[in-house]
PDB file of C-alpha atoms in Angstrom:
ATOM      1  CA  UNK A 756      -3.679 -91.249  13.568  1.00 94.00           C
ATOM      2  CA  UNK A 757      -4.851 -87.950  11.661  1.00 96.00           C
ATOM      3  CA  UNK A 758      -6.048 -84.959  14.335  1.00 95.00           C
ATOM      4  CA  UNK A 759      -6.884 -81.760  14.256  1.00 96.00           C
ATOM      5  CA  UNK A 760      -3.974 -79.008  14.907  1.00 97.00           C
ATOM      6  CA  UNK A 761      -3.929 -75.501  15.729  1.00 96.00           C
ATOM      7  CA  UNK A 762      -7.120 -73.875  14.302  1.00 97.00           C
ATOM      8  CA  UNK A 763      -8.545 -70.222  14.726  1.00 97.00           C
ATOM      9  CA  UNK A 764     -10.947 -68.151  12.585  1.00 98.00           C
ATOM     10  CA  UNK A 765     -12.781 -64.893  12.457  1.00 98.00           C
ATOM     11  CA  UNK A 766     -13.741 -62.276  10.282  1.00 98.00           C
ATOM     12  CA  UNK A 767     -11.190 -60.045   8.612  1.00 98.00           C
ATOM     13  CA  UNK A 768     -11.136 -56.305   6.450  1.00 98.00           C
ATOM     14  CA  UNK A 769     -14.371 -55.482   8.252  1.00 98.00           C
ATOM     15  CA  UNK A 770     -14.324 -51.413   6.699  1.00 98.00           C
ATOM     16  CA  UNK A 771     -16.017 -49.053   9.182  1.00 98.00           C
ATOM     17  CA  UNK A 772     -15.811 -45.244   9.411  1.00 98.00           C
ATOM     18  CA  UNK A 773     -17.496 -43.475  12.238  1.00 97.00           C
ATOM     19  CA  UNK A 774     -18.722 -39.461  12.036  1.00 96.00           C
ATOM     20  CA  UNK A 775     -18.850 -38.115  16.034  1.00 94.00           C
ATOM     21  CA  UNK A 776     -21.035 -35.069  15.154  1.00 93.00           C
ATOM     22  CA  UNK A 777     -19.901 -32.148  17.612  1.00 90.00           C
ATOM     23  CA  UNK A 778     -20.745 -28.343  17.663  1.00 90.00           C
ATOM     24  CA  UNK A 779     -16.909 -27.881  17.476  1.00 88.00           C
ATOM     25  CA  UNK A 780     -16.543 -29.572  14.333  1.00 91.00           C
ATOM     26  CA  UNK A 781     -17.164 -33.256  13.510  1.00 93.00           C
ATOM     27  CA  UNK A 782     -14.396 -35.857  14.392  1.00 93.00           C
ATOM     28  CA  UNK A 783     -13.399 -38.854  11.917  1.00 95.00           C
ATOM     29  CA  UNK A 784     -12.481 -42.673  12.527  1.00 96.00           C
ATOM     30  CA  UNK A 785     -11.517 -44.437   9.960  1.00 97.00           C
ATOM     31  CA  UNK A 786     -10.910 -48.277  10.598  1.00 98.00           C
ATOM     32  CA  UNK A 787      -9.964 -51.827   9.528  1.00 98.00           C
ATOM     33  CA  UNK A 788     -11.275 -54.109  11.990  1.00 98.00           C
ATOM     34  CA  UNK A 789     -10.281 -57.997  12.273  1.00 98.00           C
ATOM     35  CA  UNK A 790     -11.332 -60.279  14.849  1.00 98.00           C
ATOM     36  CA  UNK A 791     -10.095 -64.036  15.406  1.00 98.00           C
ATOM     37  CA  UNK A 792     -11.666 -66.843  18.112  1.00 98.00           C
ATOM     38  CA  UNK A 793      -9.187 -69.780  18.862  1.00 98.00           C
ATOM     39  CA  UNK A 794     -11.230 -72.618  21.284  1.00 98.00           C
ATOM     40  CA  UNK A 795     -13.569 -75.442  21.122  1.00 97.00           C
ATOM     41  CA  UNK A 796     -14.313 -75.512  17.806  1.00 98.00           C
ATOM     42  CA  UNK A 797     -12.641 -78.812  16.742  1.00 97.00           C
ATOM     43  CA  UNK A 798     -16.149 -80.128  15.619  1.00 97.00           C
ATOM     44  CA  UNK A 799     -17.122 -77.909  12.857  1.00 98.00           C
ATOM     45  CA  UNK A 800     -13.868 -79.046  11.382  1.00 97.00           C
ATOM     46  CA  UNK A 801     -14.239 -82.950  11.690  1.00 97.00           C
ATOM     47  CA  UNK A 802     -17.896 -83.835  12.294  1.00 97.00           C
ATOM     48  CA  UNK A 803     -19.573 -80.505  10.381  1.00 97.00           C
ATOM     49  CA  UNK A 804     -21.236 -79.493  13.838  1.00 97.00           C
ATOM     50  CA  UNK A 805     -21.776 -75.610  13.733  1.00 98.00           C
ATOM     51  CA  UNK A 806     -23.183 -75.800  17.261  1.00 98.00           C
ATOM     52  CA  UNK A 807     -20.208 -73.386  18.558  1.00 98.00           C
ATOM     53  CA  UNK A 808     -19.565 -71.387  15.557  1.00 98.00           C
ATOM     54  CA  UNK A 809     -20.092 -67.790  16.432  1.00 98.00           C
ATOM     55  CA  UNK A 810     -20.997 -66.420  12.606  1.00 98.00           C
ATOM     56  CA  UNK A 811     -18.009 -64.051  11.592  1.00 98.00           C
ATOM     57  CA  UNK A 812     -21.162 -62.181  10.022  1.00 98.00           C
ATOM     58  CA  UNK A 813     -21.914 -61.396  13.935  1.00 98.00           C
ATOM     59  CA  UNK A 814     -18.374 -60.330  14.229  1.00 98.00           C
ATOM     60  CA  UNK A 815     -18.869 -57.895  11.809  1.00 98.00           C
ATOM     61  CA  UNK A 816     -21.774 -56.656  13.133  1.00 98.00           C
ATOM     62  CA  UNK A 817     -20.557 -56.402  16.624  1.00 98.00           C
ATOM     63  CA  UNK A 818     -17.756 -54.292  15.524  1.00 98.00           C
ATOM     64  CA  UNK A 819     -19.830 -51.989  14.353  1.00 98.00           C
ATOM     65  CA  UNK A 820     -22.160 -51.277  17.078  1.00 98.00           C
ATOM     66  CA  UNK A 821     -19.233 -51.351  19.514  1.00 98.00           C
ATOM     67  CA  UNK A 822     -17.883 -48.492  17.029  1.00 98.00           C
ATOM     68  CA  UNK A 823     -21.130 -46.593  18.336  1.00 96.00           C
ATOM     69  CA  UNK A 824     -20.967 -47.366  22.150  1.00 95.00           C
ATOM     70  CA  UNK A 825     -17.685 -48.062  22.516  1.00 96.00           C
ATOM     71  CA  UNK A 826     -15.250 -45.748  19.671  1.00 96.00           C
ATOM     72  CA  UNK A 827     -15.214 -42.357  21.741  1.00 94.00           C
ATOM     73  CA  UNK A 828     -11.607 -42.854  22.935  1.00 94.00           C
ATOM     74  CA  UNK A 829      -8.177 -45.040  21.801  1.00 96.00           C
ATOM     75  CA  UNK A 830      -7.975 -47.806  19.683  1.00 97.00           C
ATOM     76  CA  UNK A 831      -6.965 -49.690  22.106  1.00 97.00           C
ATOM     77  CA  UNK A 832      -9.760 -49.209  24.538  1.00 97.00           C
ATOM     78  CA  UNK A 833     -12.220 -50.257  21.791  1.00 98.00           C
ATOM     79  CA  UNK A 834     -10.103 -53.212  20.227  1.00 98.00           C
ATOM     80  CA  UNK A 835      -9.929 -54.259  23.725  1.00 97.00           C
ATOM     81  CA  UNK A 836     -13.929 -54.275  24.825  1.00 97.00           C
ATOM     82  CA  UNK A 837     -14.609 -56.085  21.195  1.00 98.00           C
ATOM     83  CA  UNK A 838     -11.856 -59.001  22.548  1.00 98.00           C
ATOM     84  CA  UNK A 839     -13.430 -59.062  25.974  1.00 97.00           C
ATOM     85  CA  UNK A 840     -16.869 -59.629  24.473  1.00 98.00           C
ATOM     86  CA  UNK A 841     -16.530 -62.442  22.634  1.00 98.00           C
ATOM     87  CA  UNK A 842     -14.451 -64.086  25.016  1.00 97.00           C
ATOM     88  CA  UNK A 843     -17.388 -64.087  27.087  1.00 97.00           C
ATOM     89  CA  UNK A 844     -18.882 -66.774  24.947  1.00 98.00           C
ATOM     90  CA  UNK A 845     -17.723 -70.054  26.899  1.00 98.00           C
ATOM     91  CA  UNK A 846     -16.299 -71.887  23.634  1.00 98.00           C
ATOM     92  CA  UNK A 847     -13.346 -69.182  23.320  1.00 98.00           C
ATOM     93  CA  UNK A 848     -10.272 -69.429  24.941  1.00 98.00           C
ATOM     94  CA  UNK A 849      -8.480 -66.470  23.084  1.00 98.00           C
ATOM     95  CA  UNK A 850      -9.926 -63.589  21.199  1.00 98.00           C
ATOM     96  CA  UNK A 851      -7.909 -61.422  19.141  1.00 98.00           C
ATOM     97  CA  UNK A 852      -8.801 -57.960  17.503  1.00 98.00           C
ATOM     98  CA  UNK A 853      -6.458 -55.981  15.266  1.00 98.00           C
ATOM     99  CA  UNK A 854      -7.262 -52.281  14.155  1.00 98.00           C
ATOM    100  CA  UNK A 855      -5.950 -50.075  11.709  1.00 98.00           C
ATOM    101  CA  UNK A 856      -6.495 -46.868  12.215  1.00 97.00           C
ATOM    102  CA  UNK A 857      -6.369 -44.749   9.100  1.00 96.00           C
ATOM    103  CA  UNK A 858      -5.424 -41.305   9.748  1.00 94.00           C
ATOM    104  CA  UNK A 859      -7.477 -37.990   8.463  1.00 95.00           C
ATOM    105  CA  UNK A 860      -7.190 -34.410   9.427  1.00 93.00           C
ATOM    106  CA  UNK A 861      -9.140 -31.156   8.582  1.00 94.00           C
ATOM    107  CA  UNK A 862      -8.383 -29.497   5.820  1.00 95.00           C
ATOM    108  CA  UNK A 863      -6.963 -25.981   6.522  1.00 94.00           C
ATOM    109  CA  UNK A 864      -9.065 -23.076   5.192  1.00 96.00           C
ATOM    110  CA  UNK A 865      -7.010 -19.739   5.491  1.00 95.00           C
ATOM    111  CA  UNK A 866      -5.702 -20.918   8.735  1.00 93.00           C
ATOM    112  CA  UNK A 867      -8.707 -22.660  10.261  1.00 94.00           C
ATOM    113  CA  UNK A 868      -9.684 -26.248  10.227  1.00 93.00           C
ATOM    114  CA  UNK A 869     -12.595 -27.094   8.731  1.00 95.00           C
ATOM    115  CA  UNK A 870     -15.361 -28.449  10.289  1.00 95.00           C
ATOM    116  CA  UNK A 871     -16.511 -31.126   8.202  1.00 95.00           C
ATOM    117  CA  UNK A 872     -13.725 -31.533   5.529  1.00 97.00           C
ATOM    118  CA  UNK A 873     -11.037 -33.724   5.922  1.00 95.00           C
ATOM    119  CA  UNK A 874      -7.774 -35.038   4.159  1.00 96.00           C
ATOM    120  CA  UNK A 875      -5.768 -38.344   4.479  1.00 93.00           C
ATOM    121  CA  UNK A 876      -2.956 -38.331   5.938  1.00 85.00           C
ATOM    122  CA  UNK A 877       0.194 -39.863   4.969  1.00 77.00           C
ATOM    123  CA  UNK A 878       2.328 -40.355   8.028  1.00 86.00           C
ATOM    124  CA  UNK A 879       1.876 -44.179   8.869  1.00 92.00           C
ATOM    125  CA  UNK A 880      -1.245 -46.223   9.992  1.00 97.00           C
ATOM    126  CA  UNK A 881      -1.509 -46.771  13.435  1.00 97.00           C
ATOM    127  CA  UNK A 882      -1.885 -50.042  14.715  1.00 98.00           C
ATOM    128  CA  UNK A 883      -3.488 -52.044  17.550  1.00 98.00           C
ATOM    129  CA  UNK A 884      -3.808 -55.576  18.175  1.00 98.00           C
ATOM    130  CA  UNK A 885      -5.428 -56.867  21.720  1.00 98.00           C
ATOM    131  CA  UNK A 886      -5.163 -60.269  22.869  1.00 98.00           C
ATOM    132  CA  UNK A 887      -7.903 -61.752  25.444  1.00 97.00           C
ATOM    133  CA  UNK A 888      -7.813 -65.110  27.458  1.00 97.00           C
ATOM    134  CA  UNK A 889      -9.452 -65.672  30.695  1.00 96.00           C
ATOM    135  CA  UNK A 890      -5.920 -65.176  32.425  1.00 96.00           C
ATOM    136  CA  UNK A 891      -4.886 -61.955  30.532  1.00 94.00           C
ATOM    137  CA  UNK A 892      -5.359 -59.442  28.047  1.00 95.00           C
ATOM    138  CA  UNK A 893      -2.467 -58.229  26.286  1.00 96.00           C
ATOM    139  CA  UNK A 894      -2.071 -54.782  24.483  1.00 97.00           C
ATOM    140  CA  UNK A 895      -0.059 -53.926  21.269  1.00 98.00           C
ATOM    141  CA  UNK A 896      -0.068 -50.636  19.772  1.00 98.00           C
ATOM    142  CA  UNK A 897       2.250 -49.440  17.122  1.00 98.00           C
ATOM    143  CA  UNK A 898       2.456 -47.995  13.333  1.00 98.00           C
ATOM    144  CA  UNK A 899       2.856 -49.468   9.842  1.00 97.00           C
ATOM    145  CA  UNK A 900       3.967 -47.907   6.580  1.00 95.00           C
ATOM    146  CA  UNK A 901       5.790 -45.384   8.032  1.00 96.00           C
ATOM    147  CA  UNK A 902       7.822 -43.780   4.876  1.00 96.00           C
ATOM    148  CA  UNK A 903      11.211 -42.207   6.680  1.00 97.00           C
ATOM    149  CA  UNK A 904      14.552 -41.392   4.912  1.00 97.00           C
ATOM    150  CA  UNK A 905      18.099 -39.999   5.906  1.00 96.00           C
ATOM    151  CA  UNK A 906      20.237 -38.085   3.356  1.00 96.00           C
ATOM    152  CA  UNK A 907      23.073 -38.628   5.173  1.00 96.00           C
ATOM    153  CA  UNK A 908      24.911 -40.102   8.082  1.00 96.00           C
ATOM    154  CA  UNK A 909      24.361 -43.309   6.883  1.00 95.00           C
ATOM    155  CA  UNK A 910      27.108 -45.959   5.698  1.00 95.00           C
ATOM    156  CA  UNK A 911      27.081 -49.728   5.057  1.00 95.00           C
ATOM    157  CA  UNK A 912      31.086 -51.065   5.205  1.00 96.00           C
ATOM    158  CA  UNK A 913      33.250 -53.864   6.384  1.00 96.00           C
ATOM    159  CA  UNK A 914      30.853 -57.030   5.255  1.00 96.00           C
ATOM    160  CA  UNK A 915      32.182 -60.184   3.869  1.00 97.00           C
ATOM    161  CA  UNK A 916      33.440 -59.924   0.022  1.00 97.00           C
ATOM    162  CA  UNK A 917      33.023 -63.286  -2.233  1.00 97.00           C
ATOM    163  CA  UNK A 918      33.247 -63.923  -5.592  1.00 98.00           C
ATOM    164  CA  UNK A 919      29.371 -62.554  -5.968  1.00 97.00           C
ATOM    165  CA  UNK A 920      29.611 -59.494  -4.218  1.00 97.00           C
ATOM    166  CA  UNK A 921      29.228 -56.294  -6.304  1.00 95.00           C
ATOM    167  CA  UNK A 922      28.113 -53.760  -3.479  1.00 94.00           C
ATOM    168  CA  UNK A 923      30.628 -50.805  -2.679  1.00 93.00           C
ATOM    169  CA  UNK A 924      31.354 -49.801   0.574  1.00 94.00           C
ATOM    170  CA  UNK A 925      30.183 -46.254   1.360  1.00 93.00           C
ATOM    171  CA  UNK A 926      30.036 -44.223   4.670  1.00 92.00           C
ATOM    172  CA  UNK A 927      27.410 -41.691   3.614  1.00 91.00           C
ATOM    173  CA  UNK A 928      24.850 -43.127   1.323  1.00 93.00           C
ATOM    174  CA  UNK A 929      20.801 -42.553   1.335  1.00 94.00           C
ATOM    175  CA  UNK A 930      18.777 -44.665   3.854  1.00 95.00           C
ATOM    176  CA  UNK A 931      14.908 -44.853   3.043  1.00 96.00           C
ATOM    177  CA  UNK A 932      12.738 -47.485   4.613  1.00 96.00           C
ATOM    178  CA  UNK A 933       8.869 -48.049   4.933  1.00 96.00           C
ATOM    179  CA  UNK A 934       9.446 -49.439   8.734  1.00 97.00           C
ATOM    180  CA  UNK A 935       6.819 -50.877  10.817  1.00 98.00           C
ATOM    181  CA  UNK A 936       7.268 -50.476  14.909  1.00 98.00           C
ATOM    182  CA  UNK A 937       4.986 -52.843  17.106  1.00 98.00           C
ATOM    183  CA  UNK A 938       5.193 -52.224  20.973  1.00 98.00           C
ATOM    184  CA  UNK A 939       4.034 -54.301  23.708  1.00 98.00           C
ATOM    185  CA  UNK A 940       2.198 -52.327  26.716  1.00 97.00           C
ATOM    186  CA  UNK A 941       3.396 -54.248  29.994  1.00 94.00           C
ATOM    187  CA  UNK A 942      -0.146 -53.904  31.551  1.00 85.00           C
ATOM    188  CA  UNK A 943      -3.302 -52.185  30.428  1.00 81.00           C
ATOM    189  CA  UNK A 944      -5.275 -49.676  31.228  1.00 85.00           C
ATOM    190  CA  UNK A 945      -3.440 -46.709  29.664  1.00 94.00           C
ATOM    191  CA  UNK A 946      -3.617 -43.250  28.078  1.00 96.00           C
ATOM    192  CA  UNK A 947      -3.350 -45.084  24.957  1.00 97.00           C
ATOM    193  CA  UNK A 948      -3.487 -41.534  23.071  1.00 96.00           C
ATOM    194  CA  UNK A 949      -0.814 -40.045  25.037  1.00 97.00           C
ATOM    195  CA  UNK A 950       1.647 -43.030  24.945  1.00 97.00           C
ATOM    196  CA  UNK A 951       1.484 -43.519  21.923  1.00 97.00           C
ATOM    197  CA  UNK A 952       1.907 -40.142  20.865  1.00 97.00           C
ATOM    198  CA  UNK A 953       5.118 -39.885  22.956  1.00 98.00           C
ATOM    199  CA  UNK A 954       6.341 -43.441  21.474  1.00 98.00           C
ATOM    200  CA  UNK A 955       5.903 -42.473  18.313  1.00 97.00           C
ATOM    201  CA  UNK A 956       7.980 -39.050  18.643  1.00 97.00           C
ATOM    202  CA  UNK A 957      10.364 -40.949  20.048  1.00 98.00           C
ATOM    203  CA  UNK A 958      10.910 -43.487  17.401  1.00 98.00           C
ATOM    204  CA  UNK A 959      11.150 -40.103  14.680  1.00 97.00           C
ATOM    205  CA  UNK A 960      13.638 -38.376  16.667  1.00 98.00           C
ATOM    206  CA  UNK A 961      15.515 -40.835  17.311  1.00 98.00           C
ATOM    207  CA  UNK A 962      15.620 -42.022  13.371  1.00 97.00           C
ATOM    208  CA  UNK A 963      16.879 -38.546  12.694  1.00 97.00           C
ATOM    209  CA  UNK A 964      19.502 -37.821  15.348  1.00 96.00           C
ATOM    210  CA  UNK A 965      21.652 -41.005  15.291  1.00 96.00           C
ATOM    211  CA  UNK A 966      24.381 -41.897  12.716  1.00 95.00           C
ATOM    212  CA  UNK A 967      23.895 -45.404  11.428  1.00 96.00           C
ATOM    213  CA  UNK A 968      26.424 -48.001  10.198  1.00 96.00           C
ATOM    214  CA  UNK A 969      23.553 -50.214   9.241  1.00 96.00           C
ATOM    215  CA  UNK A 970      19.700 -50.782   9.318  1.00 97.00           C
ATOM    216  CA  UNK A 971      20.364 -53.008  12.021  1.00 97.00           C
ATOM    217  CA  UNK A 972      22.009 -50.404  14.407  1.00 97.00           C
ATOM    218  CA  UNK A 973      19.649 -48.194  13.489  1.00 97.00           C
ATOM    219  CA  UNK A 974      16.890 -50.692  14.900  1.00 98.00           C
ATOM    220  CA  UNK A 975      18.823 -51.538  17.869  1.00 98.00           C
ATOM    221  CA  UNK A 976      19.166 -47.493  18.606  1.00 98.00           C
ATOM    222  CA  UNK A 977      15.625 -46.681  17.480  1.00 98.00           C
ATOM    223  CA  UNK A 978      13.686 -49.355  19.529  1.00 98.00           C
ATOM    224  CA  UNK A 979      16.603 -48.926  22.789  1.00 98.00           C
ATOM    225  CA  UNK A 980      15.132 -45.527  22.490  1.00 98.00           C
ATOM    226  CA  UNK A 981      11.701 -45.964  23.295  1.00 98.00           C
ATOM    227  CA  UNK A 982      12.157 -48.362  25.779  1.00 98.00           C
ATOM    228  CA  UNK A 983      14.274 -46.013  28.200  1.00 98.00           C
ATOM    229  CA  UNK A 984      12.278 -42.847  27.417  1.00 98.00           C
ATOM    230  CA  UNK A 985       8.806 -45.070  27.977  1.00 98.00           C
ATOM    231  CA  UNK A 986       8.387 -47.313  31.193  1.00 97.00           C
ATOM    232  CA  UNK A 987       4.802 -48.578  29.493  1.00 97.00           C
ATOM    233  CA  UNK A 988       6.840 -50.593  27.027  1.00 98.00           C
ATOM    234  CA  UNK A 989       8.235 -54.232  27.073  1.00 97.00           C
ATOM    235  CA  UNK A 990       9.220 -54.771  23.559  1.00 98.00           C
ATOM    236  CA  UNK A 991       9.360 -53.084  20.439  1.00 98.00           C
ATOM    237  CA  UNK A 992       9.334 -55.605  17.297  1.00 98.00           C
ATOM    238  CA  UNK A 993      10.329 -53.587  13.984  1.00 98.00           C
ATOM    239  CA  UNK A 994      11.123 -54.549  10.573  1.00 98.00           C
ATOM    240  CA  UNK A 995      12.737 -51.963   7.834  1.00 97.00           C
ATOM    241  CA  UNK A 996      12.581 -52.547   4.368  1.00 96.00           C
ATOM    242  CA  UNK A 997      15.946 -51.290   2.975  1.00 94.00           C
ATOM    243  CA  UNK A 998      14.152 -49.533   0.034  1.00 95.00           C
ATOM    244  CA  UNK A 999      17.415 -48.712  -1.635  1.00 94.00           C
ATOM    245  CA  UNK A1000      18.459 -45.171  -3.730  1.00 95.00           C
ATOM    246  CA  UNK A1001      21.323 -45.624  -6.274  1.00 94.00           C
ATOM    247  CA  UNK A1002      23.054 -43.146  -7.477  1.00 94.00           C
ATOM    248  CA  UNK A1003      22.763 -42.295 -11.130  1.00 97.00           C
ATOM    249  CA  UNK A1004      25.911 -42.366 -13.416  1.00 96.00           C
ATOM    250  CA  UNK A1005      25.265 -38.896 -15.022  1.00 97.00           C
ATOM    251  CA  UNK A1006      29.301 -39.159 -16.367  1.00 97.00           C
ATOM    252  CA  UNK A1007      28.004 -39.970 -19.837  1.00 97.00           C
ATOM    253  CA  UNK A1008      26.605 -36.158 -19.912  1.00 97.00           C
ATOM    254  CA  UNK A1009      29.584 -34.407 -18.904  1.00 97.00           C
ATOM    255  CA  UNK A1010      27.799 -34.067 -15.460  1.00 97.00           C
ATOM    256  CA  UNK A1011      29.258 -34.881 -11.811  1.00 97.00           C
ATOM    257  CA  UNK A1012      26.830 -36.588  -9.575  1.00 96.00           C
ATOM    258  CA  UNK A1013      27.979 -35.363  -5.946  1.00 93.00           C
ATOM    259  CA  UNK A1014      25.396 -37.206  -4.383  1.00 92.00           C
ATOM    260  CA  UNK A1015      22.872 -35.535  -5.762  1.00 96.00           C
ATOM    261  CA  UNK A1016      21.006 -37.324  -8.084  1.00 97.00           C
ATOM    262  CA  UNK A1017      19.080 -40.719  -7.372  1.00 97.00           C
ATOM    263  CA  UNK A1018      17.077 -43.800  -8.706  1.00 97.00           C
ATOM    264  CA  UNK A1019      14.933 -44.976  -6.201  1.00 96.00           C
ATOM    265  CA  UNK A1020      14.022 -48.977  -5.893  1.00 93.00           C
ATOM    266  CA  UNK A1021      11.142 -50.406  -4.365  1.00 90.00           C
ATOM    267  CA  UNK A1022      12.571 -54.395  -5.631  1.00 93.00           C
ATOM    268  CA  UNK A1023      14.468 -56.080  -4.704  1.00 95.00           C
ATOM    269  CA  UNK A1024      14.697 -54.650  -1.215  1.00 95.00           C
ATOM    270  CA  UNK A1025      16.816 -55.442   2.223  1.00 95.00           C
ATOM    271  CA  UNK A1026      14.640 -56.477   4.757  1.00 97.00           C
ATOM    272  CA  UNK A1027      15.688 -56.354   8.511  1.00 98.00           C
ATOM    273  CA  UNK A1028      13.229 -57.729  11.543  1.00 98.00           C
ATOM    274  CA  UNK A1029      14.443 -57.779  15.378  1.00 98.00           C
ATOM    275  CA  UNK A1030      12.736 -57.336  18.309  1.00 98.00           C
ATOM    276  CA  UNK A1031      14.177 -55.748  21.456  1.00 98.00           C
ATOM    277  CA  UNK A1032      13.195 -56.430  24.870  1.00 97.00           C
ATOM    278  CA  UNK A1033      13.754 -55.449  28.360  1.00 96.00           C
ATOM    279  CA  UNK A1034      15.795 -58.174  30.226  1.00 89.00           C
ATOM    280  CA  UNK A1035      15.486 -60.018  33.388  1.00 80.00           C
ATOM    281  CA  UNK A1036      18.531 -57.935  34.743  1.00 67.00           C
TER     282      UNK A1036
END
């Protein structure tokens, strides 16, 4: 017997920017929107019956007029009335909406802000990603592409050796990683803003003030972190590409390299994943 498995579909990299015009200044959103409806729609699969099909053309559209009614606070508060709509539609059992937030900030003229002109920012995207079903709606919030590095105070020693194994020991090398940090809000209803604000200083400071034997203690310290400094938060999932910086031989010039002087990789890279959660204890 052939059937139809797990199935879900949506529309995805809808681009929308939104302009709130103020006599302060104007204020920019910049977002990537995608939505996704799991439910009854086994029959536009097997029999070509679009009956239930909610166009992921109206998706699109949606998302932008919600931008206009529904965009004046977090990410999450938006993300979350898009998911709630369109589980309204009796055919959906779970609607999902991710975000990307893409950050911009005024442009400082002699100490001012500008009131119309605006620069990208570089410190991570923020994330959302809300999760409706008729029992509950789940909220994640978090950051991607975050670009953080230690010069020091951070060592990778005592692994297995085998006949492959090349990589020196060091105690103090150079630690870069492009780390993503997903938490999961134990109920909504939030200051989105104002958590995640606080999470996400959390996460920095504690990336800078702890001495690491590995990328995986420095998850386990990072993520530990947030989740006794923030009583909103369940469990933090992060992954840290180990975007490695090897020293340069400079001997062949006459030249010492103290730690000084670097080549930085991109490929091939470490990657470490782990989630950590409070327990049932």
């Amino acid at each position: 017997m052939i059937e139809l498995a797990a199935n879900r579909y949506g529309k995805a990299a809808i681009r929308l920017v939104r302009v709130a015009r103020g006599p302060d200044g104007d204020q920019l959103r910049d977002l990537t929107v995608a939505i996704a409806l799991e439910g009854d729609f086994a029959a536009a699969h097997t029999d070509g019956d679009n009956s239930l099909v909610i166009a992921t053309d109206t998706m699109k559209n949606t998302a932008y007029a919600f931008a206009k009614t529904q965009l004046d606070g977090p990410l999450e508060d938006y993300g979350r009335a898009l998911a709630e709509h369109f589980l309204e539609a009796p055919q959906v059992d779970v609607a999902t909406v991710n975000i990307k937030g893409h950050h911009w900030r005024p442009i400082d003229v002699s100490g001012t802000p500008a009131p119309d002109a605006f620069v990208r920012g570089g410190e991570g995207t923020r994330v959302a990603t809300i999760t409706a079903t008729r029992a509950a709606t789940t909220v994640e919030a978090g950051v991607e592409d975050l670009v953080v590095m230690k010069t020091t105070r951070s060592a990778f020693s005592g692994f297995p050796r085998d006949e492959y194994t090349t990589l020196s020991e060091t105690d103090d090398r150079l630690m870069a990683t492009k780390l993503t940090a997903i938490w999961r809000y134990g109920s909504p209803g939030l200051d989105y803003d104002r958590v995640f604000d606080g999470v996400r200083t959390t996460l920095l400071e504690s990336f800078a003030d702890h001495d690491s034997p590995s990328v995986q203690t420095s998850i386990w310290i990072m993520a530990r972190a947030i989740l006794e400094s923030h009583d909103e938060v369940e469990e933090v999932r992060m992954v840290l590409p180990n975007l490695h910086h090897w020293l340069v031989d400079l001997r062949p010039f006459g030249l010492e390299n103290d730690r000084e002087i670097y080549t930085p990789t991109t490929e091939p890279h470490g990657l470490i994943e782990a989630t950590v959660r409070r327990g049932d204890g």
